[in-house]
Amino acid sequence: MAKIVVVGSINMDVVIRVPHIPIEGETIMARSVQYYGGGKGANQAIAMSRLGGDVHMIGRVGKDAHGQRLYDNLLENGTKTAGVEWDEDQPSGTAYIYVSDRGENNIVVFSGANSKVDVAQINRYEHLFDDAEYCLMQMEIPRETIEHTVQVCKQKGVKIILNPAPAQPLSDQILEGLYILIPNESELDLLCPGPGSLEEKSAKLYGSGVQNLIVTLGAKGSMLMNEAGVKYFPAVPVKPVDTTAAGDSFIGGLTIGLSNKMDLEAAIQYASLVAAITVSKMGAQASLPDLAAVEAYLAGK
Ligand code: ATP
């Protein structure tokens, strides 16, 4: 099984249930407050670790109670944490998620320690890339860190998988030579603004030098564009219960498939299965399946 390095965010998701979303200046009482591990980097690392991957995280948490819980959460799920550092100044990254009785939500994200995952930290853990085959990144850490990591990976022959979320313009330095760029439909729209069909926008992005572009399309499945052309992969039909973390589990499943020597198309099919199991359960990290859950799902088919 190939080694995977994740360079990304680690957040505490604070879910605050409220009768209604408060307006400016209003004070209201919450119905409940719950804490969950989150952040795209940690979610994807945990998705892969639960599927048996050899996953090494480079990230940063605050020297606070949330930081300890987030660090322990990675370890308990089997992610290697030698590259996770504790920040003296910044609190742990936090997402405050207000959910109203009507099911509407408002989210406020504080990057905190994630904003300090810097070039120097990547250099301190450069050795982790020496025998890695894949590096998985998202966009919740500083862009210059991503650009630098891309260069380190290129020097060491590590294949880069980038999930451009949250979407922001990507420099040629990042795009050129990426092994896989994997946005969802709305991220694709933000990366290629203006008119154009899914395939036209994808072609524009693919033309910037990435080797494989995969666009996830929710319940419609996913699309792969590469030198062989365009191919669509249907979603695995399930009764959706909660689609939170569908994208993170798809990306985790894809990378694990590849690290287990599947070809790209087989890895996309595996990712679709893993994501479908995730959407059939409640929660974000809580719904990410382990190997036993994938086998149980297949046995029940
Ligand atoms: P999120 O932000 O909720 O984590 P996303 O927008 O990043 O998700 P999606 O494109 O919604 O990602 O979903 C990723 C993959 O998950 C899809 O390509 C598909 O394979 C699977 N998936 C999503 N929704 C469903 C569904 N309702 N039924 C089955 N599979 C689904």
CSV table of C-alpha atoms and ligand atoms in Angstrom, one decimal:
chain,number,residue,atom,x,y,z
A,1,MET,CA,0.0,0.0,0.0
A,2,ALA,CA,1.4,3.4,-1.0
A,3,LYS,CA,2.1,6.1,1.5
A,4,ILE,CA,-0.1,9.2,1.4
A,5,VAL,CA,0.7,12.6,2.9
A,6,VAL,CA,-2.1,15.0,3.6
A,7,VAL,CA,-1.3,18.7,4.0
A,8,GLY,CA,-4.4,20.5,5.2
A,9,SER,CA,-6.7,21.9,7.8
A,10,ILE,CA,-7.9,20.6,11.1
A,11,ASN,CA,-11.0,22.2,12.6
A,12,MET,CA,-13.4,21.8,15.4
A,13,ASP,CA,-16.9,22.0,14.1
A,14,VAL,CA,-19.2,23.6,16.7
A,15,VAL,CA,-22.8,22.9,15.8
A,16,ILE,CA,-25.2,25.3,17.6
A,17,ARG,CA,-28.8,24.4,17.3
A,18,VAL,CA,-31.0,27.5,17.5
A,19,PRO,CA,-34.8,28.3,17.0
A,20,HIS,CA,-33.9,30.6,14.2
A,21,ILE,CA,-30.8,32.2,12.6
A,22,PRO,CA,-30.1,35.3,14.7
A,23,ILE,CA,-30.1,38.7,12.9
A,24,GLU,CA,-27.6,41.4,13.4
A,25,GLY,CA,-27.7,42.7,17.0
A,26,GLU,CA,-30.0,39.9,18.2
A,27,THR,CA,-29.2,37.6,21.2
A,28,ILE,CA,-30.9,34.2,21.4
A,29,MET,CA,-30.6,31.1,23.4
A,30,ALA,CA,-29.2,27.9,21.8
A,31,ARG,CA,-31.1,24.6,22.1
A,32,SER,CA,-27.8,22.6,22.1
A,33,VAL,CA,-24.1,22.8,21.3
A,34,GLN,CA,-22.1,19.9,20.0
A,35,TYR,CA,-18.5,19.5,19.0
A,36,TYR,CA,-17.2,17.4,16.1
A,37,GLY,CA,-13.9,17.0,14.4
A,38,GLY,CA,-13.8,18.6,11.0
A,39,GLY,CA,-11.7,20.5,8.5
A,40,LYS,CA,-11.3,19.2,5.0
A,41,GLY,CA,-7.7,18.0,5.6
A,42,ALA,CA,-8.6,16.0,8.7
A,43,ASN,CA,-11.8,14.7,7.2
A,44,GLN,CA,-10.0,13.3,4.2
A,45,ALA,CA,-7.1,12.0,6.3
A,46,ILE,CA,-9.6,10.2,8.6
A,47,ALA,CA,-11.7,8.9,5.6
A,48,MET,CA,-8.5,7.2,4.3
A,49,SER,CA,-7.2,6.0,7.6
A,50,ARG,CA,-10.5,4.2,8.3
A,51,LEU,CA,-10.1,2.5,5.0
A,52,GLY,CA,-6.8,1.1,6.0
A,53,GLY,CA,-4.5,3.7,4.4
A,54,ASP,CA,-0.9,4.7,5.4
A,55,VAL,CA,-1.8,8.3,6.0
A,56,HIS,CA,0.5,11.0,7.4
A,57,MET,CA,-0.9,14.4,8.3
A,58,ILE,CA,0.9,17.7,8.1
A,59,GLY,CA,-1.3,20.3,9.9
A,60,ARG,CA,-1.6,22.6,12.9
A,61,VAL,CA,-3.8,22.9,16.0
A,62,GLY,CA,-3.9,25.4,18.8
A,63,LYS,CA,-2.4,24.6,22.2
A,64,ASP,CA,-5.9,24.4,23.6
A,65,ALA,CA,-8.6,21.9,24.6
A,66,HIS,CA,-9.9,21.7,21.1
A,67,GLY,CA,-6.4,21.1,19.7
A,68,GLN,CA,-5.9,18.1,22.1
A,69,ARG,CA,-9.3,16.6,21.0
A,70,LEU,CA,-8.6,17.1,17.3
A,71,TYR,CA,-5.1,15.6,17.7
A,72,ASP,CA,-6.4,12.6,19.6
A,73,ASN,CA,-9.2,12.2,17.1
A,74,LEU,CA,-6.6,11.8,14.2
A,75,LEU,CA,-4.6,9.3,16.2
A,76,GLU,CA,-7.6,7.3,17.3
A,77,ASN,CA,-8.6,7.0,13.6
A,78,GLY,CA,-5.2,5.7,12.6
A,79,THR,CA,-3.7,8.8,11.0
A,80,LYS,CA,0.0,9.4,11.7
A,81,THR,CA,0.4,12.7,13.4
A,82,ALA,CA,4.2,13.3,13.4
A,83,GLY,CA,3.7,16.3,11.1
A,84,VAL,CA,0.9,17.9,13.2
A,85,GLU,CA,2.2,20.8,15.3
A,86,TRP,CA,0.8,22.8,18.2
A,87,ASP,CA,0.6,26.6,17.7
A,88,GLU,CA,1.5,28.8,20.7
A,89,ASP,CA,-0.4,31.9,19.5
A,90,GLN,CA,-3.4,30.8,17.4
A,91,PRO,CA,-6.4,28.8,18.7
A,92,SER,CA,-7.4,25.7,16.8
A,93,GLY,CA,-9.3,26.3,13.6
A,94,THR,CA,-13.1,26.4,14.4
A,95,ALA,CA,-16.2,26.4,12.3
A,96,TYR,CA,-19.3,27.7,14.1
A,97,ILE,CA,-22.3,26.1,12.4
A,98,TYR,CA,-25.7,27.6,13.4
A,99,VAL,CA,-28.6,25.2,12.4
A,100,SER,CA,-32.2,26.5,12.8
A,101,ASP,CA,-35.4,24.6,13.5
A,102,ARG,CA,-36.2,25.0,9.8
A,103,GLY,CA,-32.9,23.3,8.9
A,104,GLU,CA,-31.3,26.5,7.5
A,105,ASN,CA,-27.7,27.1,8.4
A,106,ASN,CA,-25.1,29.8,8.8
A,107,ILE,CA,-21.4,29.0,9.0
A,108,VAL,CA,-18.6,31.2,10.4
A,109,VAL,CA,-15.1,29.8,10.0
A,110,PHE,CA,-12.0,30.9,11.9
A,111,SER,CA,-8.8,29.5,10.4
A,112,GLY,CA,-6.8,29.9,13.5
A,113,ALA,CA,-3.8,27.6,13.6
A,114,ASN,CA,-4.5,26.4,10.0
A,115,SER,CA,-3.4,29.9,8.8
A,116,LYS,CA,0.1,29.1,10.3
A,117,VAL,CA,0.7,25.9,8.3
A,118,ASP,CA,3.6,27.6,6.5
A,119,VAL,CA,6.5,26.9,4.2
A,120,ALA,CA,8.8,26.4,7.2
A,121,GLN,CA,6.6,23.7,8.6
A,122,ILE,CA,6.6,21.9,5.2
A,123,ASN,CA,10.4,22.1,5.2
A,124,ARG,CA,10.5,20.6,8.7
A,125,TYR,CA,8.6,17.5,7.5
A,126,GLU,CA,10.1,17.3,4.0
A,127,HIS,CA,11.3,13.8,4.8
A,128,LEU,CA,7.7,12.6,5.0
A,129,PHE,CA,7.5,13.0,1.2
A,130,ASP,CA,10.6,11.0,0.5
A,131,ASP,CA,8.9,7.6,0.2
A,132,ALA,CA,5.3,8.9,-0.4
A,133,GLU,CA,3.4,8.2,-3.6
A,134,TYR,CA,0.5,10.7,-3.1
A,135,CYS,CA,0.1,14.1,-1.6
A,136,LEU,CA,-3.5,15.2,-1.0
A,137,MET,CA,-4.3,18.9,-0.4
A,138,GLN,CA,-7.3,21.2,-0.1
A,139,MET,CA,-7.4,25.0,0.0
A,140,GLU,CA,-8.0,25.7,3.7
A,141,ILE,CA,-4.3,26.5,4.4
A,142,PRO,CA,-2.3,29.4,3.0
A,143,ARG,CA,-1.8,29.4,-0.8
A,144,GLU,CA,2.0,29.9,-0.6
A,145,THR,CA,2.2,26.7,1.5
A,146,ILE,CA,0.3,24.8,-1.2
A,147,GLU,CA,2.6,26.3,-3.9
A,148,HIS,CA,5.7,25.3,-2.0
A,149,THR,CA,4.4,21.8,-1.3
A,150,VAL,CA,3.7,21.4,-5.0
A,151,GLN,CA,7.3,22.2,-5.7
A,152,VAL,CA,8.5,19.7,-3.0
A,153,CYS,CA,6.3,17.0,-4.5
A,154,LYS,CA,7.5,17.6,-8.0
A,155,GLN,CA,11.1,17.4,-6.9
A,156,LYS,CA,10.5,14.1,-5.1
A,157,GLY,CA,8.2,12.6,-7.7
A,158,VAL,CA,5.1,12.5,-5.4
A,159,LYS,CA,1.8,12.6,-7.3
A,160,ILE,CA,-0.4,15.5,-6.2
A,161,ILE,CA,-4.2,15.3,-5.7
A,162,LEU,CA,-5.8,18.7,-5.1
A,163,ASN,CA,-9.3,19.4,-4.0
A,164,PRO,CA,-9.7,23.1,-4.7
A,165,ALA,CA,-12.1,23.8,-1.8
A,166,PRO,CA,-13.0,26.4,-0.9
A,167,ALA,CA,-12.5,27.5,-4.5
A,168,GLN,CA,-10.1,30.4,-5.3
A,169,PRO,CA,-8.1,31.2,-8.4
A,170,LEU,CA,-5.3,28.7,-8.9
A,171,SER,CA,-1.9,29.8,-10.2
A,172,ASP,CA,-0.2,28.0,-13.2
A,173,GLN,CA,2.4,27.0,-10.7
A,174,ILE,CA,-0.2,24.9,-8.8
A,175,LEU,CA,-2.1,23.6,-11.8
A,176,GLU,CA,0.8,22.6,-14.1
A,177,GLY,CA,1.4,18.8,-13.7
A,178,LEU,CA,-1.1,18.1,-11.0
A,179,TYR,CA,-2.0,14.4,-11.1
A,180,ILE,CA,-5.6,15.0,-10.2
A,181,LEU,CA,-7.6,18.1,-9.7
A,182,ILE,CA,-11.0,17.3,-8.1
A,183,PRO,CA,-13.5,20.1,-7.7
A,184,ASN,CA,-17.3,19.7,-7.2
A,185,GLU,CA,-19.7,21.5,-9.7
A,186,SER,CA,-19.9,24.8,-7.8
A,187,GLU,CA,-16.1,24.9,-7.4
A,188,LEU,CA,-15.7,24.3,-11.1
A,189,ASP,CA,-18.0,27.3,-11.7
A,190,LEU,CA,-16.0,29.5,-9.5
A,191,LEU,CA,-12.7,28.4,-11.1
A,192,CYS,CA,-14.2,28.9,-14.6
A,193,PRO,CA,-16.7,31.8,-14.3
A,194,GLY,CA,-19.0,32.8,-17.1
A,195,PRO,CA,-21.1,30.8,-19.6
A,196,GLY,CA,-20.3,27.3,-20.8
A,197,SER,CA,-21.4,23.7,-20.2
A,198,LEU,CA,-19.8,21.4,-17.7
A,199,GLU,CA,-17.6,19.9,-20.3
A,200,GLU,CA,-16.6,23.3,-21.8
A,201,LYS,CA,-15.6,24.6,-18.4
A,202,SER,CA,-13.8,21.4,-17.5
A,203,ALA,CA,-11.9,21.5,-20.8
A,204,LYS,CA,-10.7,25.0,-19.9
A,205,LEU,CA,-9.4,23.8,-16.6
A,206,TYR,CA,-8.0,20.6,-18.0
A,207,GLY,CA,-6.2,22.7,-20.6
A,208,SER,CA,-4.1,24.4,-17.8
A,209,GLY,CA,-1.9,21.3,-17.6
A,210,VAL,CA,-3.5,18.9,-15.1
A,211,GLN,CA,-3.3,15.3,-16.0
A,212,ASN,CA,-6.7,14.2,-14.8
A,213,LEU,CA,-9.7,16.4,-13.9
A,214,ILE,CA,-12.5,14.8,-11.9
A,215,VAL,CA,-15.7,16.8,-11.2
A,216,THR,CA,-18.0,15.4,-8.6
A,217,LEU,CA,-21.7,15.9,-9.4
A,218,GLY,CA,-23.5,14.9,-6.2
A,219,ALA,CA,-26.2,12.3,-6.8
A,220,LYS,CA,-25.4,12.5,-10.6
A,221,GLY,CA,-22.0,10.9,-9.9
A,222,SER,CA,-18.8,12.2,-11.3
A,223,MET,CA,-17.0,13.0,-14.6
A,224,LEU,CA,-13.4,12.2,-15.5
A,225,MET,CA,-11.6,14.2,-18.2
A,226,ASN,CA,-8.1,13.2,-19.3
A,227,GLU,CA,-6.1,12.4,-22.4
A,228,ALA,CA,-8.4,9.4,-23.1
A,229,GLY,CA,-11.4,11.8,-23.3
A,230,VAL,CA,-14.4,12.3,-21.1
A,231,LYS,CA,-16.1,9.5,-19.0
A,232,TYR,CA,-19.0,9.7,-16.6
A,233,PHE,CA,-19.4,7.5,-13.6
A,234,PRO,CA,-22.8,7.1,-12.0
A,235,ALA,CA,-23.4,7.5,-8.3
A,236,VAL,CA,-24.1,4.3,-6.4
A,237,PRO,CA,-27.8,4.5,-5.7
A,238,VAL,CA,-28.6,4.8,-2.0
A,239,LYS,CA,-31.3,6.5,0.1
A,240,PRO,CA,-29.6,9.8,1.1
A,241,VAL,CA,-29.8,10.6,4.8
A,242,ASP,CA,-27.1,13.3,5.1
A,243,THR,CA,-24.8,14.3,2.2
A,244,THR,CA,-22.3,16.1,4.5
A,245,ALA,CA,-18.8,14.8,3.8
A,246,ALA,CA,-19.8,13.2,0.5
A,247,GLY,CA,-17.0,15.0,-1.2
A,248,ASP,CA,-14.4,14.3,1.5
A,249,SER,CA,-15.2,10.6,1.5
A,250,PHE,CA,-15.2,10.4,-2.3
A,251,ILE,CA,-11.7,12.0,-2.4
A,252,GLY,CA,-10.5,9.7,0.4
A,253,GLY,CA,-11.9,6.6,-1.3
A,254,LEU,CA,-10.3,7.6,-4.6
A,255,THR,CA,-6.9,8.1,-3.1
A,256,ILE,CA,-7.1,4.9,-1.1
A,257,GLY,CA,-8.1,3.0,-4.3
A,258,LEU,CA,-5.1,4.4,-6.1
A,259,SER,CA,-2.7,3.7,-3.1
A,260,ASN,CA,-4.0,0.1,-3.3
A,261,LYS,CA,-2.9,0.0,-7.0
A,262,MET,CA,-6.3,0.3,-8.6
A,263,ASP,CA,-6.3,2.0,-11.9
A,264,LEU,CA,-8.0,5.4,-12.0
A,265,GLU,CA,-11.4,4.2,-13.2
A,266,ALA,CA,-11.6,1.4,-10.7
A,267,ALA,CA,-10.5,4.0,-8.0
A,268,ILE,CA,-13.4,6.3,-9.0
A,269,GLN,CA,-15.9,3.4,-8.8
A,270,TYR,CA,-14.5,2.6,-5.3
A,271,ALA,CA,-14.8,6.3,-4.3
A,272,SER,CA,-18.4,6.3,-5.5
A,273,LEU,CA,-19.2,3.3,-3.3
A,274,VAL,CA,-17.5,4.8,-0.2
A,275,ALA,CA,-19.3,8.2,-0.8
A,276,ALA,CA,-22.6,6.5,-1.2
A,277,ILE,CA,-22.2,4.7,2.2
A,278,THR,CA,-21.3,8.1,3.7
A,279,VAL,CA,-24.5,9.8,2.4
A,280,SER,CA,-26.6,7.0,3.7
A,281,LYS,CA,-25.6,7.8,7.3
A,282,MET,CA,-26.0,10.9,9.5
A,283,GLY,CA,-23.0,13.1,10.3
A,284,ALA,CA,-19.7,14.2,8.8
A,285,GLN,CA,-16.7,12.3,10.2
A,286,ALA,CA,-19.2,10.0,12.0
A,287,SER,CA,-20.5,8.7,8.6
A,288,LEU,CA,-17.2,7.9,7.0
A,289,PRO,CA,-17.0,4.1,6.6
A,290,ASP,CA,-14.2,1.8,7.7
A,291,LEU,CA,-13.3,-1.3,5.7
A,292,ALA,CA,-15.7,-3.4,7.7
A,293,ALA,CA,-18.6,-1.1,6.8
A,294,VAL,CA,-17.7,-1.2,3.1
A,295,GLU,CA,-17.5,-5.0,3.3
A,296,ALA,CA,-20.8,-5.2,5.2
A,297,TYR,CA,-22.4,-2.9,2.5
A,298,LEU,CA,-21.2,-5.1,-0.3
A,299,ALA,CA,-22.3,-8.3,1.5
A,300,GLY,CA,-25.8,-6.8,2.0
A,301,LYS,CA,-26.1,-6.2,-1.8
B,1,ATP,P1,-20.0,17.9,0.4
B,1,ATP,O1,-19.6,19.3,0.2
B,1,ATP,O2,-21.4,17.7,0.8
B,1,ATP,O3,-19.0,17.0,1.1
B,1,ATP,P2,-19.3,17.8,-2.4
B,1,ATP,O4,-20.2,18.9,-3.0
B,1,ATP,O5,-17.9,18.1,-2.3
B,1,ATP,O6,-20.0,17.3,-1.1
B,1,ATP,P3,-20.6,16.0,-4.2
B,1,ATP,O7,-20.3,16.2,-5.6
B,1,ATP,O8,-21.9,16.4,-3.7
B,1,ATP,O9,-19.4,16.5,-3.3
B,1,ATP,O10,-20.5,14.4,-3.9
B,1,ATP,C1,-19.3,13.7,-4.1
B,1,ATP,C2,-19.6,12.3,-4.5
B,1,ATP,O11,-20.5,11.6,-3.5
B,1,ATP,C3,-20.4,12.2,-5.8
B,1,ATP,O12,-19.6,12.2,-6.9
B,1,ATP,C4,-21.2,10.9,-5.7
B,1,ATP,O13,-20.3,9.8,-6.1
B,1,ATP,C5,-21.4,10.8,-4.2
B,1,ATP,N1,-22.7,11.2,-3.8
B,1,ATP,C6,-23.1,12.5,-3.5
B,1,ATP,N2,-24.5,12.5,-3.3
B,1,ATP,C7,-24.9,11.3,-3.4
B,1,ATP,C8,-26.2,10.7,-3.4
B,1,ATP,N3,-27.3,11.4,-3.1
B,1,ATP,N4,-26.3,9.3,-3.6
B,1,ATP,C9,-25.2,8.6,-3.9
B,1,ATP,N5,-24.0,9.1,-4.0
B,1,ATP,C10,-23.8,10.4,-3.8
